[in-house]
PDB file of C-alpha atoms in Angstrom:
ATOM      1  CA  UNK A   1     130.396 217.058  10.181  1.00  0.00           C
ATOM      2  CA  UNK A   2     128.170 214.794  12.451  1.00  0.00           C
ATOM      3  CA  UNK A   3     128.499 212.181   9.864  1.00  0.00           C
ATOM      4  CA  UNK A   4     131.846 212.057   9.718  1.00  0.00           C
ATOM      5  CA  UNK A   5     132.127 212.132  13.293  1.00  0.00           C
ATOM      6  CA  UNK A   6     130.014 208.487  13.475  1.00  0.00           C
ATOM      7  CA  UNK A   7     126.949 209.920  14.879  1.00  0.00           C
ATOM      8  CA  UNK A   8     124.167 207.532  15.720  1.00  0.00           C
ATOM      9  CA  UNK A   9     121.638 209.075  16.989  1.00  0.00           C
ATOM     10  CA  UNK A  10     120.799 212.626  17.651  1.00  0.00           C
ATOM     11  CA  UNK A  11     118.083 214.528  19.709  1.00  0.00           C
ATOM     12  CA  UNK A  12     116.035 217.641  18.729  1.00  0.00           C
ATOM     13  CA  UNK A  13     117.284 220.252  21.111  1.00  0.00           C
ATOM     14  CA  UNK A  14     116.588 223.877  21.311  1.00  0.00           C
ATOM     15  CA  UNK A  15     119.771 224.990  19.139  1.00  0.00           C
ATOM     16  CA  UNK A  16     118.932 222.861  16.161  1.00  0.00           C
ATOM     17  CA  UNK A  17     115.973 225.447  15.471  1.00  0.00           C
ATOM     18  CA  UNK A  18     117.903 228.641  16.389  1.00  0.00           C
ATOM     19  CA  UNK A  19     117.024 229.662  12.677  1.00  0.00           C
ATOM     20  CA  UNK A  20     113.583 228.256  12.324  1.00  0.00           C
ATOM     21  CA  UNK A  21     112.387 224.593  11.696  1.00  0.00           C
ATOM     22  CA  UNK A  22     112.906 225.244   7.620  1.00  0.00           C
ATOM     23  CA  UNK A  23     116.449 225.598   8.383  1.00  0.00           C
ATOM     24  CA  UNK A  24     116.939 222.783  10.509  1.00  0.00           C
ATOM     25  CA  UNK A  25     114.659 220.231   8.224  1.00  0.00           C
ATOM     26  CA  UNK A  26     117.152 221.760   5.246  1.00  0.00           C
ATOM     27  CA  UNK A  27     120.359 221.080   6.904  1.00  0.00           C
ATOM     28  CA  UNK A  28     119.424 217.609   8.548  1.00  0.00           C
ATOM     29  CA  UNK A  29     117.364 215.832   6.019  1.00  0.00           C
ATOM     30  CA  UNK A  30     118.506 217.156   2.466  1.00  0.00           C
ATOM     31  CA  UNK A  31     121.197 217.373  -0.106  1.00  0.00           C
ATOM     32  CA  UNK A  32     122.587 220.624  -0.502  1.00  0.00           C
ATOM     33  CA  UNK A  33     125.818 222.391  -2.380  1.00  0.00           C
ATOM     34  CA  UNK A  34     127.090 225.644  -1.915  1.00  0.00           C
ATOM     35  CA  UNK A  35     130.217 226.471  -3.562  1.00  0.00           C
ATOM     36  CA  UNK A  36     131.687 223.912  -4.880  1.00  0.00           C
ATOM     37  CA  UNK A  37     130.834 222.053  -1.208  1.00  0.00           C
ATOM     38  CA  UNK A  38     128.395 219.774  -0.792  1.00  0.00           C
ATOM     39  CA  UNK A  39     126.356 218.873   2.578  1.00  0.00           C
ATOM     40  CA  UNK A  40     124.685 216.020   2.748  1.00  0.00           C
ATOM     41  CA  UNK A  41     122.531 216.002   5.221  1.00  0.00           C
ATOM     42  CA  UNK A  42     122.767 213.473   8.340  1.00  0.00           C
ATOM     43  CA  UNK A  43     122.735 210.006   7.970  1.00  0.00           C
ATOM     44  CA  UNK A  44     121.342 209.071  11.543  1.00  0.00           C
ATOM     45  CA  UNK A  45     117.803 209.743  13.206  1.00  0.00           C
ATOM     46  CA  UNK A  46     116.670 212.426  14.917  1.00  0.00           C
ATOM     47  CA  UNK A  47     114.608 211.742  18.073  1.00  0.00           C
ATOM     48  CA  UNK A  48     112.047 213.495  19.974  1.00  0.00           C
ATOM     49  CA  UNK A  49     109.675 211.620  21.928  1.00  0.00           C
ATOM     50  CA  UNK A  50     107.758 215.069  22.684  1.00  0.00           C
ATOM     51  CA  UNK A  51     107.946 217.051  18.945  1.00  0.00           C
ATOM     52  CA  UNK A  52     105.019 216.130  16.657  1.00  0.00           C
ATOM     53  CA  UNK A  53     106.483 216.748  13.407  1.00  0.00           C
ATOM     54  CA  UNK A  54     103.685 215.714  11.352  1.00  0.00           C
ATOM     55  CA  UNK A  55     101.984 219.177  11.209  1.00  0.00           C
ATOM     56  CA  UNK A  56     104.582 220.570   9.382  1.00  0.00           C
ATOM     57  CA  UNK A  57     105.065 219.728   5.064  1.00  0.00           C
ATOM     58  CA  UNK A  58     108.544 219.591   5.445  1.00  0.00           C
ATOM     59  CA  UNK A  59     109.067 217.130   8.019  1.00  0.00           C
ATOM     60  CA  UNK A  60     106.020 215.041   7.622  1.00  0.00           C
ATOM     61  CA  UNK A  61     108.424 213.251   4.970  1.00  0.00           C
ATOM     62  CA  UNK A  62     110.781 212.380   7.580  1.00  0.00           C
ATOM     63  CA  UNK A  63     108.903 210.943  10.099  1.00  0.00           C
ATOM     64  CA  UNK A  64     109.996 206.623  10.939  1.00  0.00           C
ATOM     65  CA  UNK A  65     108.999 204.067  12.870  1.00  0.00           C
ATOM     66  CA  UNK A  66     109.011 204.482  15.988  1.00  0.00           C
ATOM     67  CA  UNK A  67     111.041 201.353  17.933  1.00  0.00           C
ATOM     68  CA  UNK A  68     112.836 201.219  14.523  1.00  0.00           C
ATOM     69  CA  UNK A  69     116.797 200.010  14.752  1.00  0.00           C
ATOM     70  CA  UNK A  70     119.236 203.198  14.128  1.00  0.00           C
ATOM     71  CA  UNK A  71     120.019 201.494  11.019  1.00  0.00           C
ATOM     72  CA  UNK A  72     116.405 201.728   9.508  1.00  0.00           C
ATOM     73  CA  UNK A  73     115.818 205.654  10.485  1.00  0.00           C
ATOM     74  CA  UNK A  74     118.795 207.030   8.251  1.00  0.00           C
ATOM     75  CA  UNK A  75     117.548 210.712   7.894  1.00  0.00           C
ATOM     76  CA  UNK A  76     114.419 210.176   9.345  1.00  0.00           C
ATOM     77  CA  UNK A  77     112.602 211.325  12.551  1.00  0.00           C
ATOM     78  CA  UNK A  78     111.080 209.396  15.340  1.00  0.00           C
ATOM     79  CA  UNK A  79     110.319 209.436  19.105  1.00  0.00           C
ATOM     80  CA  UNK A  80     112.036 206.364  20.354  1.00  0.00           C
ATOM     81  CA  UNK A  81     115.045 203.669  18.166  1.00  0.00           C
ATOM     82  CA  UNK A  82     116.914 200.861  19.466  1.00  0.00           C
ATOM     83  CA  UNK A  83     120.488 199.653  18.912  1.00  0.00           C
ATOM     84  CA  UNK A  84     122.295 196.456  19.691  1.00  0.00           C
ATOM     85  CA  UNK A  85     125.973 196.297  21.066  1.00  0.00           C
ATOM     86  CA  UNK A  86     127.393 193.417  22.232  1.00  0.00           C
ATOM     87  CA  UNK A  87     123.929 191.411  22.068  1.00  0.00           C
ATOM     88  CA  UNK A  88     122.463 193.968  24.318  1.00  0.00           C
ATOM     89  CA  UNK A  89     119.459 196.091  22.985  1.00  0.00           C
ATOM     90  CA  UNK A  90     119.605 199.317  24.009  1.00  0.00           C
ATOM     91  CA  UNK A  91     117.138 202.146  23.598  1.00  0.00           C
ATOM     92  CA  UNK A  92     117.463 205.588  22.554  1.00  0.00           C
ATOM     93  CA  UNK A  93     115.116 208.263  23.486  1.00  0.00           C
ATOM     94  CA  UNK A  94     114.861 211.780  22.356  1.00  0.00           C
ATOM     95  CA  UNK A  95     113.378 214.566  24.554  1.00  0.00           C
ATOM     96  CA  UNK A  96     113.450 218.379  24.281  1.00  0.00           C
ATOM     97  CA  UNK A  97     112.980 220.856  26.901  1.00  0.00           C
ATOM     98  CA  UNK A  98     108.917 221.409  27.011  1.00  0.00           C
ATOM     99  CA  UNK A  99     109.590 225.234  26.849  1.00  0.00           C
ATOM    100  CA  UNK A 100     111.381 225.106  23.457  1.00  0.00           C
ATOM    101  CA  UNK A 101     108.202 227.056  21.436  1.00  0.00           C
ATOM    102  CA  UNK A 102     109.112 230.293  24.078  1.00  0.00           C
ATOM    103  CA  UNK A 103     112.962 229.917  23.470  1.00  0.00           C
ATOM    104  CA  UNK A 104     113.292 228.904  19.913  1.00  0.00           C
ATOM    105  CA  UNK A 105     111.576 229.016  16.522  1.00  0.00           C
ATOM    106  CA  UNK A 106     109.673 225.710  16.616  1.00  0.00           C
ATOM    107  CA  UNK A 107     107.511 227.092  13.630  1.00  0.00           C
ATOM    108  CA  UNK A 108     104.752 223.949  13.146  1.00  0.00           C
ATOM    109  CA  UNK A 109     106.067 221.794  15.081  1.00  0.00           C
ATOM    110  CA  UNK A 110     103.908 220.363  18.228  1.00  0.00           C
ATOM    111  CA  UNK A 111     105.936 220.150  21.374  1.00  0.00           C
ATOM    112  CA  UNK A 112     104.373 218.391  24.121  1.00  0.00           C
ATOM    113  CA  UNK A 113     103.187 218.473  26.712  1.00  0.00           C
ATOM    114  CA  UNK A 114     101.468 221.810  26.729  1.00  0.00           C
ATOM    115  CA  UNK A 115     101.669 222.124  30.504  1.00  0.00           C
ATOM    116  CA  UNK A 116     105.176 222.873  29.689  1.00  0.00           C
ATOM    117  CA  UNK A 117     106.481 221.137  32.991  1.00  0.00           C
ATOM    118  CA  UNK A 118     109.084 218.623  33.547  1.00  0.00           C
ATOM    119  CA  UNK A 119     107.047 216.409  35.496  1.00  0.00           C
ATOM    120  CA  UNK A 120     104.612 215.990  32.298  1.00  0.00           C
ATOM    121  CA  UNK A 121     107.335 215.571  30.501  1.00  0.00           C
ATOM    122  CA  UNK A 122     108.507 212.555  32.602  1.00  0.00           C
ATOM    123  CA  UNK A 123     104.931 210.865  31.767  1.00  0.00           C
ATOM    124  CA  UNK A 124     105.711 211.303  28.224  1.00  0.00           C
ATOM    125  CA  UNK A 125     108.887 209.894  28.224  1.00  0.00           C
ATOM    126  CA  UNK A 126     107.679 207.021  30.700  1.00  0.00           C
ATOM    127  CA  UNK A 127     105.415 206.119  27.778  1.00  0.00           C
ATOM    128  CA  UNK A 128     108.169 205.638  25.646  1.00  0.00           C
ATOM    129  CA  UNK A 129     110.629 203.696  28.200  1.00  0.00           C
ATOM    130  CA  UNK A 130     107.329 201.045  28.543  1.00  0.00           C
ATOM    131  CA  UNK A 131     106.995 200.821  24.623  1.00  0.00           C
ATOM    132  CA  UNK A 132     110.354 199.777  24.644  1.00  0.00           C
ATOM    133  CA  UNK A 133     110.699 197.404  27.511  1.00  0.00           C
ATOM    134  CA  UNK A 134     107.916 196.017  25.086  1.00  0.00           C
ATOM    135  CA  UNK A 135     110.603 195.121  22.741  1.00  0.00           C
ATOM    136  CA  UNK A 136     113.071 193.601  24.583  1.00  0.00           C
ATOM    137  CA  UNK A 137     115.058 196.899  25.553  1.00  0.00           C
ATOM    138  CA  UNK A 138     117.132 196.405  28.893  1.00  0.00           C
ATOM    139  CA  UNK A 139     118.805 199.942  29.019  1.00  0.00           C
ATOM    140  CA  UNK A 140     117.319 203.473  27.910  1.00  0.00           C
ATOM    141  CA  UNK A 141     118.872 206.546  27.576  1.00  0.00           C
ATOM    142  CA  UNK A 142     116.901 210.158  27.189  1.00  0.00           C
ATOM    143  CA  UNK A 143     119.036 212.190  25.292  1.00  0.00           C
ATOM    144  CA  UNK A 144     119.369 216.080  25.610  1.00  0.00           C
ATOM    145  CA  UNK A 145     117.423 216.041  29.003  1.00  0.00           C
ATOM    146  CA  UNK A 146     119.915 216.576  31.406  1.00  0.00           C
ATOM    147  CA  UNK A 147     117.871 215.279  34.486  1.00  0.00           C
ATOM    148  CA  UNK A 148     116.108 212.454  33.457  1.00  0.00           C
ATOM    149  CA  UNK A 149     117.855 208.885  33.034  1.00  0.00           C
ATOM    150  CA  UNK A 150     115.274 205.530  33.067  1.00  0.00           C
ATOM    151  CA  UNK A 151     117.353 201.771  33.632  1.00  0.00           C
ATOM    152  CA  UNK A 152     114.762 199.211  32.613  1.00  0.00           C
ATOM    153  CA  UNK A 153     115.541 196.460  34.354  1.00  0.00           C
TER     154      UNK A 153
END
């Protein structure tokens, strides 16, 4: 449905784990048909500058480059991707709430920062924003954080 709907970009919020992180990894990063209807998983990255998905089998095989353009990260994970429109680079950063392992099933994945506070959570994300200022980024927008937006200028 996302697909078809021209999604870009997506962050990991607390709803895409509702039924556990095997459930989410199933539905957003493989092939699946189910009678007679086939789902193909999403064809756009999934960002979370604060989930470590490496500790978990599944998604270890997902994780991309970091920085990468939207293009590259097809089905793949990463904290941070970039975009151009109109000759403009714009970055994309993903951010969960810090208190998704006590509201969701986040099985093995590591969600930082273990404080569990917003205002660590800003530090992590401000790592992010400077990594991409690095590459050229003018504008950067956190998604699924509803009280943090950075403007690198």
């Amino acid at each position: 449905f996302a697909n078809q709907m021209g999604v870009q970009a997506s962050a990991v919020g607390n709803h895409e784990l509702d039924a556990g992180a095997g459930e989410f990894h199933d539905a957003a990063f493989q092939t699946e048909s189910r009678n007679g209807v086939t789902f193909p998983g999403s064809a756009f990255p999934w960002l979370a500058s604060n989930i470590d998905f490496s500790g978990d089998f599944d998604f270890a095989k997902t994780i991309g480059k970091d920085g990468d353009d939207i293009a590259n990260l097809h089905s793949k994970t990463a904290d941070y991707a970039v975009t151009t429109i109109n000759g403009e680079v714009i970055g994309l950063i993903g951010a969960t709430t810090p208190t998704l392992p006590s509201i969701t099933n986040a099985g093995y994945l590591d969600v930082s920062p273990m404080s569990r506070t917003n205002e660590d959570l800003d530090k992590v994300i401000q790592n992010a924003v400077d990594s991409l200022k690095n590459k050229g980024s003018r504008y950067t927008y956190v998604q699924h954080i509803k009280k943090q937006i950075f403007k690198i200028l």
